[in-house]
Coordinates of C-alpha atoms in Angstrom, one line a residue:
X395 CA 11.6 219.1 55.1
X396 CA 14.1 221.7 53.3
X397 CA 13.1 225.3 53.7
X398 CA 12.9 227.7 50.9
X399 CA 14.9 230.9 51.0
X400 CA 14.0 233.1 47.8
X401 CA 15.2 236.6 46.5
X402 CA 12.4 238.3 48.5
X403 CA 13.5 236.7 51.7
X404 CA 17.1 237.9 51.2
X405 CA 16.1 241.3 50.8
X406 CA 14.2 241.2 53.7
X407 CA 17.1 239.9 55.8
X408 CA 19.5 242.6 54.2
X409 CA 17.2 245.4 55.0
X410 CA 16.9 244.3 58.5
X411 CA 20.9 243.9 58.6
X412 CA 21.3 247.2 57.1
X413 CA 18.9 248.9 60.0
X414 CA 21.2 247.4 62.6
X415 CA 24.3 249.2 61.3
X416 CA 24.4 252.7 63.1
X417 CA 24.0 255.5 60.9
X418 CA 27.0 258.0 60.6
X419 CA 26.4 261.7 60.2
X420 CA 29.5 262.7 58.7
X421 CA 28.4 263.7 55.2
X422 CA 28.7 267.4 54.4
X423 CA 25.2 269.1 53.4
X424 CA 25.1 272.3 51.7
X425 CA 23.2 275.4 52.7
X426 CA 22.6 278.4 50.3
X427 CA 23.0 281.6 51.7
X428 CA 21.7 284.8 50.4
X429 CA 24.2 287.6 49.7
X430 CA 24.0 291.5 49.0
X431 CA 23.3 293.0 45.6
X432 CA 26.7 294.2 45.4
X433 CA 28.0 290.4 45.6
X434 CA 29.7 291.3 49.5
X435 CA 28.7 289.5 52.6
X436 CA 29.2 290.3 56.5
X437 CA 28.7 288.3 59.3
X438 CA 29.3 288.0 63.1
X439 CA 31.4 285.0 64.7
X440 CA 30.5 283.9 68.4
X441 CA 31.6 280.7 70.5
X442 CA 31.1 279.4 74.0
X443 CA 28.0 281.6 74.8
X444 CA 25.0 279.7 75.7
X445 CA 24.7 280.7 79.3
X446 CA 21.2 281.7 79.9
X447 CA 22.0 285.4 79.9
X448 CA 24.7 285.0 82.7
X449 CA 28.3 286.1 82.4
X450 CA 27.7 289.2 80.8
X451 CA 26.1 287.2 77.7
X452 CA 23.2 289.6 77.4
X453 CA 25.7 292.6 77.4
X454 CA 27.5 291.0 74.7
X455 CA 24.3 290.3 72.8
X456 CA 23.3 293.9 73.1
X457 CA 26.6 295.1 71.4
X458 CA 26.3 292.4 68.7
X459 CA 23.3 293.8 67.9
X460 CA 24.3 297.4 67.5
X461 CA 27.5 296.1 65.3
X462 CA 25.1 293.7 63.3
X463 CA 23.1 296.7 62.4
X464 CA 26.1 298.8 61.7
X465 CA 27.6 296.1 59.3
X466 CA 24.3 295.2 57.8
X467 CA 25.2 291.5 58.6
X468 CA 23.7 288.7 56.4
X469 CA 24.1 285.7 59.2
X470 CA 25.9 284.7 62.4
X471 CA 28.5 281.9 62.9
X472 CA 28.7 280.1 66.1
X473 CA 31.7 277.8 66.7
X474 CA 29.9 275.6 69.4
X475 CA 29.2 275.3 73.1
X476 CA 25.8 276.7 72.5
X477 CA 24.3 275.5 75.5
X478 CA 26.3 275.3 78.7
X479 CA 27.2 273.2 80.7
X480 CA 25.6 270.2 79.4
X481 CA 24.1 271.1 76.2
X482 CA 20.0 270.6 76.0
X483 CA 18.1 267.8 77.8
X484 CA 15.6 267.6 75.0
X485 CA 13.9 269.8 72.3
X486 CA 11.5 271.0 74.9
X487 CA 14.8 272.2 77.2
X488 CA 14.0 275.9 78.3
X489 CA 17.5 276.3 77.7
X490 CA 17.1 277.0 74.3
X491 CA 14.8 280.0 74.9
X492 CA 17.1 281.2 77.8
X493 CA 20.2 280.9 76.0
X494 CA 19.1 281.7 72.5
X495 CA 15.9 282.9 71.6
X496 CA 15.3 285.3 74.2
X497 CA 18.8 286.5 74.4
X498 CA 19.5 287.6 70.6
X499 CA 16.4 289.6 70.2
X500 CA 18.1 292.8 68.3
X501 CA 16.6 293.3 64.7
X502 CA 20.2 292.8 63.2
X503 CA 20.6 289.4 64.7
X504 CA 17.4 288.3 63.0
X505 CA 19.3 286.3 60.3
X506 CA 20.4 282.9 59.8
X507 CA 22.5 281.4 62.7
X508 CA 24.6 278.7 61.3
X509 CA 26.1 276.7 64.4
X510 CA 28.4 273.5 64.9
X511 CA 28.4 271.6 67.9
X512 CA 31.0 272.1 70.9
X513 CA 32.1 269.5 73.4
X514 CA 29.6 270.8 75.9
X515 CA 26.8 270.5 73.5
X516 CA 27.8 266.7 73.3
X517 CA 27.1 266.5 77.0
X518 CA 23.4 266.5 76.6
X519 CA 21.0 265.2 74.2
X520 CA 23.0 265.9 71.2
X521 CA 20.2 265.2 68.8
X522 CA 17.9 268.0 70.4
X523 CA 20.4 270.6 69.2
X524 CA 20.5 269.1 65.8
X525 CA 16.7 268.6 65.5
X526 CA 14.8 270.5 62.8
X527 CA 12.1 270.9 65.4
X528 CA 14.0 273.6 67.2
X529 CA 13.4 275.9 63.6
X530 CA 9.7 275.8 64.2
X531 CA 10.5 277.7 67.7
X532 CA 13.4 279.7 66.1
X533 CA 13.7 279.8 62.4
X534 CA 17.0 281.4 62.6
X535 CA 18.6 278.0 64.2
X536 CA 20.5 276.1 61.6
X537 CA 22.7 273.6 63.5
X538 CA 24.4 270.6 61.9
X539 CA 27.3 268.2 62.5
X540 CA 29.5 269.1 59.4
X541 CA 28.1 271.3 56.7
X542 CA 28.7 273.9 54.2
X543 CA 27.3 277.3 53.6
X544 CA 27.7 278.6 50.2
X545 CA 27.5 282.2 50.1
X546 CA 28.9 282.6 46.6
X547 CA 32.0 284.6 47.1
X548 CA 32.6 282.5 50.1
X549 CA 32.2 279.1 51.1
X550 CA 32.2 278.1 55.0
X551 CA 33.0 274.6 55.9
X552 CA 31.7 273.7 59.3
X553 CA 33.6 270.7 61.1
X554 CA 32.6 268.5 64.0
X555 CA 35.7 268.5 65.9
X556 CA 34.8 267.2 69.1
X557 CA 34.6 263.6 68.0
X558 CA 38.3 264.1 67.0
X559 CA 39.6 264.5 70.7
X560 CA 40.9 261.4 72.3
X561 CA 40.3 262.5 75.9
X562 CA 36.4 262.9 75.5
X563 CA 36.5 259.0 74.9
X564 CA 39.5 257.6 77.1
X565 CA 39.1 260.3 79.9
X566 CA 35.7 261.8 80.1
X567 CA 36.3 263.3 83.8
X568 CA 32.8 261.9 85.1
X569 CA 31.1 263.5 82.1
X570 CA 28.5 261.6 79.6
X571 CA 28.9 262.1 76.1
X572 CA 26.2 261.4 73.6
X573 CA 28.0 259.6 70.8
X574 CA 24.8 258.8 68.7
X575 CA 25.5 259.4 65.0
X576 CA 29.4 259.3 65.7
X577 CA 30.0 255.5 66.3
X578 CA 31.9 253.9 64.8
X579 CA 34.1 256.9 65.6
X580 CA 37.1 255.9 63.2
X581 CA 34.6 255.8 60.3
X582 CA 33.2 258.9 61.4
X583 CA 36.3 260.7 61.4
X584 CA 37.7 259.2 58.1
X585 CA 34.5 260.2 56.3
X586 CA 34.6 263.6 57.6
X587 CA 38.0 264.2 56.7
X588 CA 37.5 262.8 53.1
X589 CA 34.3 264.8 52.6
X590 CA 36.2 267.9 53.8
X591 CA 39.1 267.6 51.7
X592 CA 36.9 266.9 48.6
X593 CA 34.5 269.8 49.3
X594 CA 37.6 272.0 49.7
X595 CA 39.1 270.8 46.3
X596 CA 35.9 271.4 44.4
X597 CA 35.1 274.7 45.5
X598 CA 35.3 277.5 43.3
X599 CA 34.5 280.1 46.0
X600 CA 37.1 283.0 46.4
X601 CA 37.1 282.7 50.3
X602 CA 37.1 279.3 51.7
X603 CA 36.8 279.4 55.5
X604 CA 36.6 276.4 57.9
X605 CA 34.9 276.6 61.2
X606 CA 35.4 274.2 64.1
X607 CA 34.9 274.4 68.0
X608 CA 38.4 273.3 68.9
X609 CA 41.6 275.3 68.0
X610 CA 44.2 273.5 66.0
X611 CA 46.7 275.8 67.6
X612 CA 46.3 277.8 70.5
X613 CA 48.1 279.9 73.1
X614 CA 45.6 279.6 75.6
X615 CA 45.4 277.3 78.7
X616 CA 43.8 274.3 76.6
X617 CA 46.9 274.3 74.1
X618 CA 46.7 273.0 70.6
X619 CA 44.5 270.3 69.6
X620 CA 46.8 267.3 69.0
X621 CA 44.4 265.2 66.9
X622 CA 43.2 268.0 64.8
X623 CA 47.4 268.9 64.2
X624 CA 47.7 265.3 63.1
X625 CA 44.7 264.6 61.0
X626 CA 43.1 268.1 59.9
X627 CA 46.0 270.3 59.5
X628 CA 47.9 268.4 57.0
X629 CA 44.6 268.5 54.7
X630 CA 44.5 272.4 55.2
X631 CA 47.8 273.0 54.7
X632 CA 48.2 270.9 51.2
X633 CA 45.1 272.8 49.9
X634 CA 45.8 276.2 51.3
X635 CA 49.6 276.6 51.5
X636 CA 50.1 276.6 47.6
X637 CA 47.6 279.4 47.1
X638 CA 49.4 281.2 50.0
X639 CA 52.9 280.7 48.4
X640 CA 51.5 282.2 44.9
X641 CA 50.2 285.3 46.9
X642 CA 53.0 285.9 49.2
X643 CA 56.2 283.8 48.2
X644 CA 58.4 285.9 50.5
X645 CA 56.6 284.6 53.4
X646 CA 57.7 281.1 52.4
X647 CA 61.4 280.5 51.9
X648 CA 60.9 276.7 50.5
X649 CA 57.7 275.1 49.5
X650 CA 57.0 272.5 52.4
X651 CA 57.0 268.5 51.6
X652 CA 54.1 266.6 52.9
X653 CA 54.2 262.9 53.9
X654 CA 51.1 261.0 54.7

């Protein structure tokens, strides 16, 4: 006896197949940030900080509060490694309180905190740091993989740089990384780069600021991040260098040629 396979059955099968495809989270979401009445903004930037108040974190937080009041800051930017050493275990991990909520208590720091992930954050339950549930604990916390903060005069483009680094996949040195939302990696990186380039080209903000955890070029012990040099830097050069040449032509003898 032959079996019937109608349109309804086909749609159910397609739905099941799609549900089995890993969800990529590279798309950029835009967050609107209020600015001062005169059109200006001011903000603090911090990175590699989540140490449960130790290693002078509390002292730095105190000074941040003083500077934040003096500058009348609008928000705080975190470049990642928000929770050492191995991220958060769950949304109930006391590390969130010990490293963030109970540390940055100055009135001037009660503003939105925009956070991108670092490599240490990926060593724990990465979905915990990304969970909106943390905002019910502390409403300042706004953490996503890659996203845009639109502050009118400036747009900040937060880029999830950890998945770009080959060593975390090929030689993790005994560390366990939570790659949920990233696999398949190649597709994730392609989507991130494409969305970043499109967003930068479409931006009409006077200031465009790209934020990530890993330095493209650095004189520190870690050195340059070769994966970002080869994949991210060319995009930034193509978009930003023509503007720099127009503003300061004497800094550039010839306009560089780019090949992809």
